[in-house]
Amino acid sequence: MTSVEILDDEEVVVRTPEELKRMPRAYQKALISQIMINTEGELSGGDDYTMMFLPMAPNAEERQVCAERAAEEYDHYKIGKRVLAEIGIDTSYMEAQTIEERRLFSDKRLHECTTWAERGIYSYIGEESALLMIKEFAEGSYKPWADAVRTIILDEKIHIAHGARVCRNLAATEEGREQLQAALNRLWPVFLGLFGTPDSERSKRAVRFGLRKTNNREALEKWINTVTPRIHALGLVVPN
């Protein structure tokens, strides 16, 4: 099948899996990479809530919240799985993998939280990075993916709001603020790494193809500007 050429001044719109087959290989590769990484990340996020956070939850209420958040993350995974299946890609193998075996969305430090303060920082500060990117995907040029992820945005806002509650409760005491600062210090470089290489040519191509609105450096700066006021409001210091 002959592929179409993407002109420099052209706004890219791909409405169906059939139209995707006619797009340049570079576009297809960028799209598939984006969906695969996000889909694996959502599955691992569900595992984080069930295997890492639920056991450390201090009461039944918090256990229920962790279980609810996990169910939402698994649902987000299934959304990506469906969109990929429509273009002939099966992600079922991910479901049999351990977190350590998943390599697309990989930083083992993210899955090593040991305190309730880290649980709060993970959601309040870290999950903002996911929300930022999903908002961009929802305006992307591949419409089946853009339409599918719009349902995720509200869930991610709820995840962040719960993390905010955990953090604010802890920040009410000096001991709690110390725990939060330690959590932030450990997780901050992990969060920075989620945005990839700042001047990545891959991220610039994704912007050119209409799959993203910002490149890695711009997305990182946007995230820092969003979370910095939150950190200060908790009485914490942004790590160097």
PDB file of C-alpha atoms in Angstrom:
ATOM      1  CA  MET A   1       0.000   0.000   0.000  1.00  0.00           C
ATOM      2  CA  THR A   2       1.361   3.410  -1.006  1.00  0.00           C
ATOM      3  CA  SER A   3       1.775   5.788   1.926  1.00  0.00           C
ATOM      4  CA  VAL A   4       0.833   9.445   1.856  1.00  0.00           C
ATOM      5  CA  GLU A   5       3.390  12.191   2.331  1.00  0.00           C
ATOM      6  CA  ILE A   6       3.091  14.588   5.253  1.00  0.00           C
ATOM      7  CA  LEU A   7       3.819  18.101   4.047  1.00  0.00           C
ATOM      8  CA  ASP A   8       5.630  20.587   6.286  1.00  0.00           C
ATOM      9  CA  ASP A   9       2.611  22.877   6.640  1.00  0.00           C
ATOM     10  CA  GLU A  10      -0.003  20.132   6.796  1.00  0.00           C
ATOM     11  CA  GLU A  11      -2.254  19.480   9.789  1.00  0.00           C
ATOM     12  CA  VAL A  12      -2.324  15.724  10.251  1.00  0.00           C
ATOM     13  CA  VAL A  13      -5.645  13.963  10.884  1.00  0.00           C
ATOM     14  CA  VAL A  14      -5.990  10.163  10.838  1.00  0.00           C
ATOM     15  CA  ARG A  15      -9.558   9.012  11.422  1.00  0.00           C
ATOM     16  CA  THR A  16      -9.487   5.217  11.168  1.00  0.00           C
ATOM     17  CA  PRO A  17      -7.132   2.209  11.381  1.00  0.00           C
ATOM     18  CA  GLU A  18      -7.481   1.913   7.605  1.00  0.00           C
ATOM     19  CA  GLU A  19      -6.212   5.466   7.108  1.00  0.00           C
ATOM     20  CA  LEU A  20      -3.339   4.708   9.489  1.00  0.00           C
ATOM     21  CA  LYS A  21      -2.102   2.010   7.098  1.00  0.00           C
ATOM     22  CA  ARG A  22      -1.566   4.707   4.452  1.00  0.00           C
ATOM     23  CA  MET A  23       0.459   6.957   6.740  1.00  0.00           C
ATOM     24  CA  PRO A  24       4.278   7.061   6.550  1.00  0.00           C
ATOM     25  CA  ARG A  25       6.072   4.402   8.525  1.00  0.00           C
ATOM     26  CA  ALA A  26       7.594   7.074  10.780  1.00  0.00           C
ATOM     27  CA  TYR A  27       4.115   8.237  11.802  1.00  0.00           C
ATOM     28  CA  GLN A  28       2.909   4.701  12.471  1.00  0.00           C
ATOM     29  CA  LYS A  29       6.000   3.927  14.531  1.00  0.00           C
ATOM     30  CA  ALA A  30       5.641   7.098  16.621  1.00  0.00           C
ATOM     31  CA  LEU A  31       1.955   6.436  17.292  1.00  0.00           C
ATOM     32  CA  ILE A  32       2.449   2.779  18.226  1.00  0.00           C
ATOM     33  CA  SER A  33       5.316   3.667  20.561  1.00  0.00           C
ATOM     34  CA  GLN A  34       3.180   6.301  22.284  1.00  0.00           C
ATOM     35  CA  ILE A  35       0.230   3.972  22.837  1.00  0.00           C
ATOM     36  CA  MET A  36       2.386   1.001  23.876  1.00  0.00           C
ATOM     37  CA  ILE A  37       4.327   2.996  26.482  1.00  0.00           C
ATOM     38  CA  ASN A  38       1.176   4.534  27.950  1.00  0.00           C
ATOM     39  CA  THR A  39      -0.675   1.210  27.960  1.00  0.00           C
ATOM     40  CA  GLU A  40       2.116  -0.610  29.772  1.00  0.00           C
ATOM     41  CA  GLY A  41       2.371   2.274  32.241  1.00  0.00           C
ATOM     42  CA  GLU A  42      -1.330   2.063  33.051  1.00  0.00           C
ATOM     43  CA  LEU A  43      -1.062  -1.664  33.748  1.00  0.00           C
ATOM     44  CA  SER A  44       1.921  -1.140  36.023  1.00  0.00           C
ATOM     45  CA  GLY A  45       0.046   1.696  37.731  1.00  0.00           C
ATOM     46  CA  GLY A  46      -2.710  -0.733  38.627  1.00  0.00           C
ATOM     47  CA  ASP A  47      -0.139  -3.118  40.048  1.00  0.00           C
ATOM     48  CA  ASP A  48       1.397  -0.278  42.075  1.00  0.00           C
ATOM     49  CA  TYR A  49      -1.919   0.465  43.752  1.00  0.00           C
ATOM     50  CA  THR A  50      -2.701  -3.180  44.545  1.00  0.00           C
ATOM     51  CA  MET A  51       0.746  -4.557  45.366  1.00  0.00           C
ATOM     52  CA  MET A  52       2.570  -1.535  46.762  1.00  0.00           C
ATOM     53  CA  PHE A  53       0.092   0.971  48.193  1.00  0.00           C
ATOM     54  CA  LEU A  54      -2.839  -1.160  49.354  1.00  0.00           C
ATOM     55  CA  PRO A  55      -0.754  -3.220  51.829  1.00  0.00           C
ATOM     56  CA  MET A  56       0.594  -0.054  53.483  1.00  0.00           C
ATOM     57  CA  ALA A  57      -2.814   1.703  53.678  1.00  0.00           C
ATOM     58  CA  PRO A  58      -3.518   2.684  57.307  1.00  0.00           C
ATOM     59  CA  ASN A  59      -7.217   1.775  57.392  1.00  0.00           C
ATOM     60  CA  ALA A  60     -10.080   0.184  55.468  1.00  0.00           C
ATOM     61  CA  GLU A  61     -11.090   3.485  53.874  1.00  0.00           C
ATOM     62  CA  GLU A  62      -7.660   3.973  52.331  1.00  0.00           C
ATOM     63  CA  ARG A  63      -7.520   0.339  51.249  1.00  0.00           C
ATOM     64  CA  GLN A  64     -10.794   0.822  49.407  1.00  0.00           C
ATOM     65  CA  VAL A  65      -9.468   3.954  47.704  1.00  0.00           C
ATOM     66  CA  CYS A  66      -6.347   2.096  46.578  1.00  0.00           C
ATOM     67  CA  ALA A  67      -8.501  -0.711  45.199  1.00  0.00           C
ATOM     68  CA  GLU A  68     -10.699   1.766  43.331  1.00  0.00           C
ATOM     69  CA  ARG A  69      -7.701   3.558  41.841  1.00  0.00           C
ATOM     70  CA  ALA A  70      -6.233   0.207  40.775  1.00  0.00           C
ATOM     71  CA  ALA A  71      -9.459  -0.752  39.006  1.00  0.00           C
ATOM     72  CA  GLU A  72      -9.345   2.524  37.100  1.00  0.00           C
ATOM     73  CA  GLU A  73      -5.722   1.990  36.068  1.00  0.00           C
ATOM     74  CA  TYR A  74      -6.523  -1.493  34.786  1.00  0.00           C
ATOM     75  CA  ASP A  75      -9.436  -0.031  32.846  1.00  0.00           C
ATOM     76  CA  HIS A  76      -7.058   2.523  31.301  1.00  0.00           C
ATOM     77  CA  TYR A  77      -4.796  -0.346  30.270  1.00  0.00           C
ATOM     78  CA  LYS A  78      -7.751  -2.056  28.579  1.00  0.00           C
ATOM     79  CA  ILE A  79      -8.491   1.126  26.634  1.00  0.00           C
ATOM     80  CA  GLY A  80      -4.992   1.119  25.151  1.00  0.00           C
ATOM     81  CA  LYS A  81      -5.179  -2.626  24.580  1.00  0.00           C
ATOM     82  CA  ARG A  82      -8.363  -2.172  22.535  1.00  0.00           C
ATOM     83  CA  VAL A  83      -6.958   0.660  20.393  1.00  0.00           C
ATOM     84  CA  LEU A  84      -3.833  -1.380  19.679  1.00  0.00           C
ATOM     85  CA  ALA A  85      -5.867  -4.500  18.872  1.00  0.00           C
ATOM     86  CA  GLU A  86      -7.694  -2.504  16.201  1.00  0.00           C
ATOM     87  CA  ILE A  87      -4.372  -2.066  14.385  1.00  0.00           C
ATOM     88  CA  GLY A  88      -3.269  -5.664  14.871  1.00  0.00           C
ATOM     89  CA  ILE A  89      -1.150  -5.408  18.025  1.00  0.00           C
ATOM     90  CA  ASP A  90      -1.826  -7.743  20.954  1.00  0.00           C
ATOM     91  CA  THR A  91      -0.648  -6.606  24.396  1.00  0.00           C
ATOM     92  CA  SER A  92      -1.936  -9.627  26.333  1.00  0.00           C
ATOM     93  CA  TYR A  93       1.639 -10.685  27.026  1.00  0.00           C
ATOM     94  CA  MET A  94       2.001  -7.661  29.319  1.00  0.00           C
ATOM     95  CA  GLU A  95      -0.580  -9.132  31.673  1.00  0.00           C
ATOM     96  CA  ALA A  96       1.635 -12.146  32.355  1.00  0.00           C
ATOM     97  CA  GLN A  97       4.710 -10.011  33.032  1.00  0.00           C
ATOM     98  CA  THR A  98       5.917  -8.773  36.385  1.00  0.00           C
ATOM     99  CA  ILE A  99       6.585  -5.070  36.775  1.00  0.00           C
ATOM    100  CA  GLU A 100      10.314  -5.840  36.561  1.00  0.00           C
ATOM    101  CA  GLU A 101       9.829  -7.519  33.187  1.00  0.00           C
ATOM    102  CA  ARG A 102       8.082  -4.523  31.631  1.00  0.00           C
ATOM    103  CA  ARG A 103      10.636  -2.363  29.827  1.00  0.00           C
ATOM    104  CA  LEU A 104       8.693   0.287  27.908  1.00  0.00           C
ATOM    105  CA  PHE A 105       7.701   2.463  30.867  1.00  0.00           C
ATOM    106  CA  SER A 106      10.529   1.492  33.134  1.00  0.00           C
ATOM    107  CA  ASP A 107      12.088   2.919  36.263  1.00  0.00           C
ATOM    108  CA  LYS A 108      12.150   0.447  39.107  1.00  0.00           C
ATOM    109  CA  ARG A 109      12.509   3.283  41.634  1.00  0.00           C
ATOM    110  CA  LEU A 110       8.923   4.285  40.881  1.00  0.00           C
ATOM    111  CA  HIS A 111       7.757   0.889  42.121  1.00  0.00           C
ATOM    112  CA  GLU A 112       9.774   0.939  45.353  1.00  0.00           C
ATOM    113  CA  CYS A 113       7.665   3.249  47.508  1.00  0.00           C
ATOM    114  CA  THR A 114       7.745   2.237  51.173  1.00  0.00           C
ATOM    115  CA  THR A 115       5.971   5.070  53.060  1.00  0.00           C
ATOM    116  CA  TRP A 116       2.521   6.622  53.023  1.00  0.00           C
ATOM    117  CA  ALA A 117       4.188   9.955  52.276  1.00  0.00           C
ATOM    118  CA  GLU A 118       5.623   8.459  49.085  1.00  0.00           C
ATOM    119  CA  ARG A 119       2.146   7.222  48.244  1.00  0.00           C
ATOM    120  CA  GLY A 120       0.859  10.819  48.463  1.00  0.00           C
ATOM    121  CA  ILE A 121       3.732  12.323  46.471  1.00  0.00           C
ATOM    122  CA  TYR A 122       3.394   9.592  43.824  1.00  0.00           C
ATOM    123  CA  SER A 123      -0.180  10.656  43.091  1.00  0.00           C
ATOM    124  CA  TYR A 124      -0.179  14.396  43.847  1.00  0.00           C
ATOM    125  CA  ILE A 125       3.073  15.222  42.075  1.00  0.00           C
ATOM    126  CA  GLY A 126       3.927  12.204  39.913  1.00  0.00           C
ATOM    127  CA  GLU A 127       0.563  11.445  38.355  1.00  0.00           C
ATOM    128  CA  GLU A 128       0.337  15.042  37.157  1.00  0.00           C
ATOM    129  CA  SER A 129       2.895  14.018  34.525  1.00  0.00           C
ATOM    130  CA  ALA A 130       0.511  11.334  33.260  1.00  0.00           C
ATOM    131  CA  LEU A 131      -2.404  13.776  33.175  1.00  0.00           C
ATOM    132  CA  LEU A 132      -0.347  16.311  31.237  1.00  0.00           C
ATOM    133  CA  MET A 133       0.511  13.777  28.541  1.00  0.00           C
ATOM    134  CA  ILE A 134      -2.954  12.238  28.336  1.00  0.00           C
ATOM    135  CA  LYS A 135      -4.454  15.683  27.777  1.00  0.00           C
ATOM    136  CA  GLU A 136      -2.099  16.021  24.818  1.00  0.00           C
ATOM    137  CA  PHE A 137      -3.031  12.576  23.497  1.00  0.00           C
ATOM    138  CA  ALA A 138      -6.703  13.579  23.692  1.00  0.00           C
ATOM    139  CA  GLU A 139      -5.989  16.306  21.126  1.00  0.00           C
ATOM    140  CA  GLY A 140      -3.781  14.092  18.968  1.00  0.00           C
ATOM    141  CA  SER A 141      -3.994  13.422  15.272  1.00  0.00           C
ATOM    142  CA  TYR A 142      -4.934   9.728  15.509  1.00  0.00           C
ATOM    143  CA  LYS A 143      -8.594  10.095  16.363  1.00  0.00           C
ATOM    144  CA  PRO A 144      -9.358   6.564  17.656  1.00  0.00           C
ATOM    145  CA  TRP A 145      -6.656   7.066  20.314  1.00  0.00           C
ATOM    146  CA  ALA A 146      -7.598  10.680  21.032  1.00  0.00           C
ATOM    147  CA  ASP A 147     -11.258   9.783  21.504  1.00  0.00           C
ATOM    148  CA  ALA A 148     -10.443   6.772  23.696  1.00  0.00           C
ATOM    149  CA  VAL A 149      -8.194   8.554  26.198  1.00  0.00           C
ATOM    150  CA  ARG A 150     -10.634  11.370  26.941  1.00  0.00           C
ATOM    151  CA  THR A 151     -12.372   9.041  29.376  1.00  0.00           C
ATOM    152  CA  ILE A 152      -9.113   8.692  31.342  1.00  0.00           C
ATOM    153  CA  ILE A 153      -8.691  12.380  32.149  1.00  0.00           C
ATOM    154  CA  LEU A 154     -11.329  12.593  34.901  1.00  0.00           C
ATOM    155  CA  ASP A 155      -9.962   9.463  36.584  1.00  0.00           C
ATOM    156  CA  GLU A 156      -6.449  10.927  36.641  1.00  0.00           C
ATOM    157  CA  LYS A 157      -7.755  14.132  38.208  1.00  0.00           C
ATOM    158  CA  ILE A 158      -9.351  12.025  40.950  1.00  0.00           C
ATOM    159  CA  HIS A 159      -6.054  10.198  41.514  1.00  0.00           C
ATOM    160  CA  ILE A 160      -4.224  13.511  41.890  1.00  0.00           C
ATOM    161  CA  ALA A 161      -6.898  14.879  44.232  1.00  0.00           C
ATOM    162  CA  HIS A 162      -6.553  11.891  46.531  1.00  0.00           C
ATOM    163  CA  GLY A 163      -2.796  12.285  46.561  1.00  0.00           C
ATOM    164  CA  ALA A 164      -3.333  15.922  47.498  1.00  0.00           C
ATOM    165  CA  ARG A 165      -5.481  14.885  50.455  1.00  0.00           C
ATOM    166  CA  VAL A 166      -2.844  12.431  51.679  1.00  0.00           C
ATOM    167  CA  CYS A 167      -0.123  15.065  51.371  1.00  0.00           C
ATOM    168  CA  ARG A 168      -2.114  17.835  53.063  1.00  0.00           C
ATOM    169  CA  ASN A 169      -3.011  15.604  55.987  1.00  0.00           C
ATOM    170  CA  LEU A 170       0.645  14.746  56.496  1.00  0.00           C
ATOM    171  CA  ALA A 171       1.771  18.361  56.017  1.00  0.00           C
ATOM    172  CA  ALA A 172      -0.272  19.390  59.057  1.00  0.00           C
ATOM    173  CA  THR A 173       2.581  18.292  61.335  1.00  0.00           C
ATOM    174  CA  GLU A 174       6.314  18.877  61.289  1.00  0.00           C
ATOM    175  CA  GLU A 175       6.950  15.132  61.310  1.00  0.00           C
ATOM    176  CA  GLY A 176       4.616  14.683  58.358  1.00  0.00           C
ATOM    177  CA  ARG A 177       6.331  17.443  56.389  1.00  0.00           C
ATOM    178  CA  GLU A 178       9.691  15.785  57.016  1.00  0.00           C
ATOM    179  CA  GLN A 179       8.286  12.522  55.677  1.00  0.00           C
ATOM    180  CA  LEU A 180       6.906  14.290  52.613  1.00  0.00           C
ATOM    181  CA  GLN A 181      10.198  16.061  51.914  1.00  0.00           C
ATOM    182  CA  ALA A 182      12.074  12.767  52.122  1.00  0.00           C
ATOM    183  CA  ALA A 183       9.535  11.198  49.759  1.00  0.00           C
ATOM    184  CA  LEU A 184       9.824  14.083  47.322  1.00  0.00           C
ATOM    185  CA  ASN A 185      13.612  14.020  47.432  1.00  0.00           C
ATOM    186  CA  ARG A 186      13.674  10.337  46.489  1.00  0.00           C
ATOM    187  CA  LEU A 187      10.994  10.452  43.805  1.00  0.00           C
ATOM    188  CA  TRP A 188      11.838  13.801  42.178  1.00  0.00           C
ATOM    189  CA  PRO A 189      14.597  12.483  39.880  1.00  0.00           C
ATOM    190  CA  VAL A 190      12.341   9.560  38.984  1.00  0.00           C
ATOM    191  CA  PHE A 191       9.575  11.941  37.934  1.00  0.00           C
ATOM    192  CA  LEU A 192      12.030  14.023  35.892  1.00  0.00           C
ATOM    193  CA  GLY A 193      13.089  10.878  34.065  1.00  0.00           C
ATOM    194  CA  LEU A 194       9.530  10.110  33.001  1.00  0.00           C
ATOM    195  CA  PHE A 195       9.793  12.894  30.425  1.00  0.00           C
ATOM    196  CA  GLY A 196      12.704  11.304  28.608  1.00  0.00           C
ATOM    197  CA  THR A 197      15.633  13.057  26.974  1.00  0.00           C
ATOM    198  CA  PRO A 198      14.771  16.793  26.901  1.00  0.00           C
ATOM    199  CA  ASP A 199      15.807  17.397  23.296  1.00  0.00           C
ATOM    200  CA  SER A 200      14.724  14.039  21.911  1.00  0.00           C
ATOM    201  CA  GLU A 201      14.193  14.042  18.163  1.00  0.00           C
ATOM    202  CA  ARG A 202      11.473  11.425  18.668  1.00  0.00           C
ATOM    203  CA  SER A 203       9.425  13.840  20.769  1.00  0.00           C
ATOM    204  CA  LYS A 204       9.901  16.571  18.178  1.00  0.00           C
ATOM    205  CA  ARG A 205       8.608  14.229  15.458  1.00  0.00           C
ATOM    206  CA  ALA A 206       5.594  13.422  17.605  1.00  0.00           C
ATOM    207  CA  VAL A 207       4.804  17.142  17.735  1.00  0.00           C
ATOM    208  CA  ARG A 208       5.325  17.428  13.979  1.00  0.00           C
ATOM    209  CA  PHE A 209       2.898  14.534  13.408  1.00  0.00           C
ATOM    210  CA  GLY A 210       0.281  16.069  15.693  1.00  0.00           C
ATOM    211  CA  LEU A 211       0.587  13.236  18.216  1.00  0.00           C
ATOM    212  CA  ARG A 212       1.747  15.625  20.929  1.00  0.00           C
ATOM    213  CA  LYS A 213       1.533  19.345  21.627  1.00  0.00           C
ATOM    214  CA  THR A 214       4.907  19.704  23.338  1.00  0.00           C
ATOM    215  CA  ASN A 215       8.320  18.099  23.017  1.00  0.00           C
ATOM    216  CA  ASN A 216      10.002  16.503  26.030  1.00  0.00           C
ATOM    217  CA  ARG A 217      11.701  19.680  27.248  1.00  0.00           C
ATOM    218  CA  GLU A 218       8.521  21.752  26.955  1.00  0.00           C
ATOM    219  CA  ALA A 219       6.434  19.080  28.688  1.00  0.00           C
ATOM    220  CA  LEU A 220       8.935  18.860  31.549  1.00  0.00           C
ATOM    221  CA  GLU A 221       8.914  22.630  32.016  1.00  0.00           C
ATOM    222  CA  LYS A 222       5.112  22.668  31.995  1.00  0.00           C
ATOM    223  CA  TRP A 223       4.988  19.942  34.635  1.00  0.00           C
ATOM    224  CA  ILE A 224       7.529  21.694  36.873  1.00  0.00           C
ATOM    225  CA  ASN A 225       5.563  24.939  36.643  1.00  0.00           C
ATOM    226  CA  THR A 226       2.395  23.059  37.601  1.00  0.00           C
ATOM    227  CA  VAL A 227       3.719  21.112  40.588  1.00  0.00           C
ATOM    228  CA  THR A 228       6.073  23.708  42.087  1.00  0.00           C
ATOM    229  CA  PRO A 229       3.266  25.786  43.679  1.00  0.00           C
ATOM    230  CA  ARG A 230       1.799  22.580  45.137  1.00  0.00           C
ATOM    231  CA  ILE A 231       5.140  21.687  46.688  1.00  0.00           C
ATOM    232  CA  HIS A 232       5.537  25.140  48.223  1.00  0.00           C
ATOM    233  CA  ALA A 233       1.965  25.089  49.547  1.00  0.00           C
ATOM    234  CA  LEU A 234       2.821  21.905  51.474  1.00  0.00           C
ATOM    235  CA  GLY A 235       5.757  23.712  53.092  1.00  0.00           C
ATOM    236  CA  LEU A 236       8.266  21.685  51.094  1.00  0.00           C
ATOM    237  CA  VAL A 237      11.283  22.608  48.991  1.00  0.00           C
ATOM    238  CA  VAL A 238      11.708  21.633  45.345  1.00  0.00           C
ATOM    239  CA  PRO A 239      14.760  19.336  45.173  1.00  0.00           C
ATOM    240  CA  ASN A 240      17.790  20.543  43.221  1.00  0.00           C
TER     241      ASN A 240
END
